[in-house]
CSV table of N, CA and C in Angstrom, one decimal:
chain,number,residue,atom,x,y,z
A,107,UNK,N,0.9,-1.2,0.0
A,107,UNK,CA,0.0,0.0,0.0
A,107,UNK,C,0.9,1.2,0.0
A,108,UNK,N,0.6,2.2,-0.8
A,108,UNK,CA,1.4,3.4,-0.9
A,108,UNK,C,1.3,4.3,0.3
A,109,UNK,N,2.3,5.1,0.7
A,109,UNK,CA,2.2,6.0,1.8
A,109,UNK,C,1.0,6.9,1.6
A,110,UNK,N,0.3,7.1,2.7
A,110,UNK,CA,-0.9,8.0,2.7
A,110,UNK,C,-2.2,7.4,2.2
A,111,UNK,N,-2.0,6.1,1.6
A,111,UNK,CA,-3.2,5.5,1.1
A,111,UNK,C,-4.0,4.9,2.3
A,112,UNK,N,-5.3,5.0,2.3
A,112,UNK,CA,-6.1,4.5,3.4
A,112,UNK,C,-6.7,3.2,3.0
A,113,UNK,N,-6.7,2.3,4.0
A,113,UNK,CA,-7.3,1.0,3.8
A,113,UNK,C,-8.8,1.2,3.5
A,114,UNK,N,-9.3,0.5,2.5
A,114,UNK,CA,-10.7,0.6,2.1
A,114,UNK,C,-11.6,0.0,3.2
A,115,UNK,N,-12.5,0.8,3.7
A,115,UNK,CA,-13.5,0.3,4.7
A,115,UNK,C,-14.9,0.7,4.3
A,116,UNK,N,-15.9,0.1,4.9
A,116,UNK,CA,-17.2,0.5,4.5
A,116,UNK,C,-17.4,2.0,5.0
A,117,UNK,N,-18.2,2.7,4.3
A,117,UNK,CA,-18.5,4.0,4.6
A,117,UNK,C,-20.0,4.2,4.9
A,118,UNK,N,-20.3,5.1,5.8
A,118,UNK,CA,-21.7,5.3,6.2
A,118,UNK,C,-22.0,6.8,6.1
A,119,UNK,N,-23.2,7.1,5.8
A,119,UNK,CA,-23.7,8.4,5.7
A,119,UNK,C,-24.0,9.0,7.0
A,120,UNK,N,-23.5,10.2,7.2
A,120,UNK,CA,-23.7,11.0,8.5
A,120,UNK,C,-24.2,12.3,8.1
A,121,UNK,N,-25.2,12.8,8.8
A,121,UNK,CA,-25.8,14.1,8.6
A,121,UNK,C,-25.8,14.9,9.8
A,122,UNK,N,-25.4,16.2,9.7
A,122,UNK,CA,-25.4,17.1,10.9
A,122,UNK,C,-25.5,18.5,10.4
A,123,UNK,N,-25.8,19.4,11.3
A,123,UNK,CA,-25.9,20.8,10.9
A,123,UNK,C,-24.7,21.5,11.5
A,124,UNK,N,-24.2,22.6,10.8
A,124,UNK,CA,-23.1,23.4,11.3
A,124,UNK,C,-23.5,24.8,11.0
A,125,UNK,N,-22.9,25.8,11.7
A,125,UNK,CA,-23.1,27.2,11.4
A,125,UNK,C,-22.8,27.5,9.9
A,126,UNK,N,-23.5,28.4,9.3
A,126,UNK,CA,-23.3,28.8,7.9
A,126,UNK,C,-21.9,29.3,7.7
A,127,UNK,N,-21.3,30.0,8.7
A,127,UNK,CA,-20.0,30.5,8.5
A,127,UNK,C,-18.9,29.4,8.5
A,128,UNK,N,-19.2,28.4,9.3
A,128,UNK,CA,-18.3,27.2,9.3
A,128,UNK,C,-18.4,26.5,7.9
A,129,UNK,N,-19.5,26.3,7.4
A,129,UNK,CA,-19.7,25.7,6.1
A,129,UNK,C,-19.0,26.5,5.0
A,130,UNK,N,-19.1,27.8,5.1
A,130,UNK,CA,-18.4,28.6,4.1
A,130,UNK,C,-16.9,28.4,4.2
A,131,UNK,N,-16.4,28.3,5.4
A,131,UNK,CA,-14.9,28.0,5.6
A,131,UNK,C,-14.5,26.7,5.0
A,132,UNK,N,-15.4,25.7,5.3
A,132,UNK,CA,-15.1,24.3,4.7
A,132,UNK,C,-15.1,24.4,3.2
A,133,UNK,N,-16.1,25.1,2.6
A,133,UNK,CA,-16.2,25.2,1.2
A,133,UNK,C,-15.0,25.9,0.6
A,134,UNK,N,-14.5,27.0,1.3
A,134,UNK,CA,-13.4,27.7,0.8
A,134,UNK,C,-12.1,26.9,0.8
A,135,UNK,N,-12.0,26.1,1.9
A,135,UNK,CA,-10.8,25.3,2.0
A,135,UNK,C,-10.8,24.2,1.0
A,136,UNK,N,-12.0,23.6,0.8
A,136,UNK,CA,-12.1,22.5,-0.2
A,136,UNK,C,-11.8,23.0,-1.6
A,137,UNK,N,-12.2,24.2,-1.9
A,137,UNK,CA,-11.9,24.8,-3.2
A,137,UNK,C,-10.4,25.1,-3.3
A,138,UNK,N,-9.9,25.7,-2.3
A,138,UNK,CA,-8.5,26.1,-2.4
A,138,UNK,C,-7.5,24.8,-2.5
A,139,UNK,N,-8.0,23.7,-1.9
A,139,UNK,CA,-7.1,22.5,-1.9
A,139,UNK,C,-7.6,21.5,-3.0
A,140,UNK,N,-8.6,21.9,-3.7
A,140,UNK,CA,-9.1,21.1,-4.8
A,140,UNK,C,-9.5,19.7,-4.2
A,141,UNK,N,-10.2,19.8,-3.1
A,141,UNK,CA,-10.7,18.6,-2.4
A,141,UNK,C,-12.2,18.7,-2.3
A,142,UNK,N,-12.9,17.7,-2.0
A,142,UNK,CA,-14.4,17.7,-1.7
A,142,UNK,C,-14.7,18.2,-0.3
A,143,UNK,N,-15.8,18.8,-0.2
A,143,UNK,CA,-16.3,19.2,1.2
A,143,UNK,C,-16.2,18.0,2.1
A,144,UNK,N,-16.6,16.8,1.7
A,144,UNK,CA,-16.6,15.6,2.5
A,144,UNK,C,-15.2,15.3,3.0
A,145,UNK,N,-14.2,15.4,2.0
A,145,UNK,CA,-12.8,15.1,2.4
A,145,UNK,C,-12.3,16.1,3.5
A,146,UNK,N,-12.6,17.4,3.3
A,146,UNK,CA,-12.2,18.4,4.3
A,146,UNK,C,-12.8,18.1,5.7
A,147,UNK,N,-14.1,17.8,5.7
A,147,UNK,CA,-14.8,17.5,7.0
A,147,UNK,C,-14.2,16.2,7.6
A,148,UNK,N,-14.0,15.2,6.8
A,148,UNK,CA,-13.5,13.9,7.3
A,148,UNK,C,-12.1,14.1,7.9
A,149,UNK,N,-11.3,14.8,7.2
A,149,UNK,CA,-9.9,15.1,7.7
A,149,UNK,C,-9.9,15.8,9.0
A,150,UNK,N,-10.8,16.8,9.1
A,150,UNK,CA,-10.9,17.6,10.3
A,150,UNK,C,-11.4,16.7,11.5
A,151,UNK,N,-12.3,15.9,11.3
A,151,UNK,CA,-12.8,15.0,12.3
A,151,UNK,C,-11.7,14.0,12.7
A,152,UNK,N,-11.0,13.5,11.7
A,152,UNK,CA,-9.9,12.5,12.0
A,152,UNK,C,-8.8,13.2,12.9
A,153,UNK,N,-8.4,14.4,12.6
A,153,UNK,CA,-7.5,15.1,13.4
A,153,UNK,C,-8.0,15.4,14.8
A,154,UNK,N,-9.2,15.8,14.9
A,154,UNK,CA,-9.9,16.0,16.2
A,154,UNK,C,-9.9,14.7,17.1
A,155,UNK,N,-10.3,13.6,16.5
A,155,UNK,CA,-10.4,12.4,17.2
A,155,UNK,C,-9.0,11.9,17.6
A,156,UNK,N,-8.0,12.0,16.7
A,156,UNK,CA,-6.7,11.6,17.0
A,156,UNK,C,-6.1,12.4,18.2
A,157,UNK,N,-6.3,13.7,18.2
A,157,UNK,CA,-5.7,14.5,19.3
A,157,UNK,C,-6.4,14.2,20.6
A,158,UNK,N,-7.7,14.1,20.6
A,158,UNK,CA,-8.5,13.9,21.8
A,158,UNK,C,-8.3,12.5,22.4
A,159,UNK,N,-8.2,11.5,21.5
A,159,UNK,CA,-8.0,10.2,22.0
A,159,UNK,C,-6.6,10.1,22.6
A,160,UNK,N,-5.6,10.8,22.0
A,160,UNK,CA,-4.3,10.8,22.7
A,160,UNK,C,-4.3,11.5,24.0
A,161,UNK,N,-5.1,12.6,24.1
A,161,UNK,CA,-5.2,13.3,25.4
A,161,UNK,C,-5.8,12.4,26.5
A,162,UNK,N,-6.9,11.8,26.1
A,162,UNK,CA,-7.6,10.9,27.1
A,162,UNK,C,-6.7,9.8,27.5
A,163,UNK,N,-6.0,9.1,26.6
A,163,UNK,CA,-5.1,8.0,26.9
A,163,UNK,C,-4.0,8.5,27.8
A,164,UNK,N,-3.5,9.7,27.6
A,164,UNK,CA,-2.4,10.3,28.4
A,164,UNK,C,-2.9,10.6,29.8
A,165,UNK,N,-4.1,11.2,29.9
A,165,UNK,CA,-4.7,11.4,31.2
A,165,UNK,C,-4.8,10.1,32.0
A,166,UNK,N,-5.4,9.1,31.3
A,166,UNK,CA,-5.6,7.8,32.0
A,166,UNK,C,-4.3,7.2,32.4
A,167,UNK,N,-3.2,7.3,31.6
A,167,UNK,CA,-1.9,6.8,31.9
A,167,UNK,C,-1.4,7.5,33.2
A,168,UNK,N,-1.6,8.8,33.2
A,168,UNK,CA,-1.1,9.6,34.4
A,168,UNK,C,-1.9,9.2,35.6
A,169,UNK,N,-3.2,9.0,35.5
A,169,UNK,CA,-4.0,8.6,36.7
A,169,UNK,C,-3.6,7.2,37.1
A,170,UNK,N,-3.2,6.3,36.2
A,170,UNK,CA,-2.7,5.0,36.5
A,170,UNK,C,-1.4,5.1,37.3
A,171,UNK,N,-0.5,5.9,36.8
A,171,UNK,CA,0.7,6.2,37.5
A,171,UNK,C,0.5,6.7,38.9
A,172,UNK,N,-0.4,7.6,39.1
A,172,UNK,CA,-0.8,8.1,40.4
A,172,UNK,C,-1.3,7.0,41.3
A,173,UNK,N,-2.2,6.2,40.8
A,173,UNK,CA,-2.7,5.1,41.6
A,173,UNK,C,-1.6,4.1,42.0
A,174,UNK,N,-0.6,4.0,41.2
A,174,UNK,CA,0.5,3.1,41.5
A,174,UNK,C,1.6,3.7,42.3
A,175,UNK,N,1.4,5.0,42.7
A,175,UNK,CA,2.4,5.7,43.5
A,175,UNK,C,3.6,6.2,42.7
A,176,UNK,N,3.5,6.2,41.4
A,176,UNK,CA,4.6,6.7,40.6
A,176,UNK,C,4.4,8.2,40.4
A,177,UNK,N,5.0,8.9,41.3
A,177,UNK,CA,4.8,10.4,41.3
A,177,UNK,C,6.1,11.1,41.5
A,178,UNK,N,6.2,12.3,41.1
A,178,UNK,CA,7.3,13.2,41.3
A,178,UNK,C,6.8,14.4,42.0
A,179,UNK,N,7.5,14.9,43.0
A,179,UNK,CA,7.1,16.1,43.8
A,179,UNK,C,7.4,17.3,42.9
A,180,UNK,N,6.8,18.4,43.2
A,180,UNK,CA,7.0,19.7,42.5
A,180,UNK,C,8.5,20.1,42.6
A,181,UNK,N,9.1,19.9,43.7
A,181,UNK,CA,10.5,20.2,43.9
A,181,UNK,C,11.4,19.4,43.0
A,182,UNK,N,11.1,18.1,42.9
A,182,UNK,CA,11.9,17.2,42.1
A,182,UNK,C,11.7,17.5,40.6
A,183,UNK,N,10.5,17.8,40.2
A,183,UNK,CA,10.2,18.2,38.8
A,183,UNK,C,10.9,19.5,38.4
A,184,UNK,N,10.9,20.5,39.3
A,184,UNK,CA,11.6,21.7,39.1
A,184,UNK,C,13.1,21.5,38.9
A,185,UNK,N,13.7,20.6,39.7
A,185,UNK,CA,15.1,20.3,39.6
A,185,UNK,C,15.4,19.6,38.3
A,186,UNK,N,14.6,18.6,37.9
A,186,UNK,CA,14.7,17.9,36.6
A,186,UNK,C,14.6,18.9,35.5
A,187,UNK,N,13.7,19.8,35.6
A,187,UNK,CA,13.5,20.8,34.5
A,187,UNK,C,14.7,21.7,34.4
A,188,UNK,N,15.2,22.2,35.5
A,188,UNK,CA,16.4,23.1,35.5
A,188,UNK,C,17.6,22.4,35.0
A,189,UNK,N,17.7,21.1,35.1
A,189,UNK,CA,18.9,20.4,34.6
A,189,UNK,C,18.8,20.1,33.1
A,190,UNK,N,17.7,20.3,32.5
A,190,UNK,CA,17.6,20.1,31.0
A,190,UNK,C,18.3,21.2,30.3
A,191,UNK,N,18.9,20.9,29.1
A,191,UNK,CA,19.5,21.9,28.3
A,191,UNK,C,18.5,22.9,27.9
A,192,UNK,N,18.9,24.2,27.8
A,192,UNK,CA,18.0,25.3,27.5
A,192,UNK,C,17.2,25.1,26.2
A,193,UNK,N,17.8,24.6,25.2
A,193,UNK,CA,17.2,24.5,23.9
A,193,UNK,C,16.0,23.5,23.9
A,194,UNK,N,16.0,22.5,24.9
A,194,UNK,CA,14.9,21.6,24.9
A,194,UNK,C,13.7,22.1,25.8
A,195,UNK,N,13.9,23.2,26.4
A,195,UNK,CA,12.8,23.7,27.2
A,195,UNK,C,11.9,24.6,26.4
A,196,UNK,N,10.6,24.6,26.7
A,196,UNK,CA,9.6,25.4,26.0
A,196,UNK,C,9.7,26.8,26.4
A,197,UNK,N,9.6,27.7,25.3
A,197,UNK,CA,9.7,29.2,25.6
A,197,UNK,C,8.3,29.6,26.1
A,198,UNK,N,8.2,30.0,27.4
A,198,UNK,CA,6.9,30.4,27.9
A,198,UNK,C,6.7,31.9,28.0
A,199,UNK,N,7.7,32.6,27.4
A,199,UNK,CA,7.6,34.1,27.5
A,199,UNK,C,6.9,34.7,26.3
A,200,UNK,N,6.3,33.9,25.5
A,200,UNK,CA,5.5,34.4,24.3
A,200,UNK,C,4.2,34.8,24.7
C-alpha cells in the first residue's frame, strides 16, 4: 500500500448541521485545496479524534501512575526541569 493510502473500509452516511460561516470556511478550504467538502470534513474529524484520543489516553496513563504511586514532587520536577539543556525547554515568555 502506498504511503498516505487509506485501507478501504465501509462508509456510512452521516448528517449534521453546522453554522453557515463554518460551512463557508469548509467550502473555501475545499476549493483552495481542490478537495471535496466531505474530504475536508472527514480530515478535520480525523485530526480532532486523534488529538483527543491521545489526550484521554495520556490522562488515563497519568492517573494509573498516580494510583501506583509513581509520582514526582514539585521540587523534584523543578530540579529535573532546571537540569535540562535550555534548547529543549519550551519558551513560555511568548
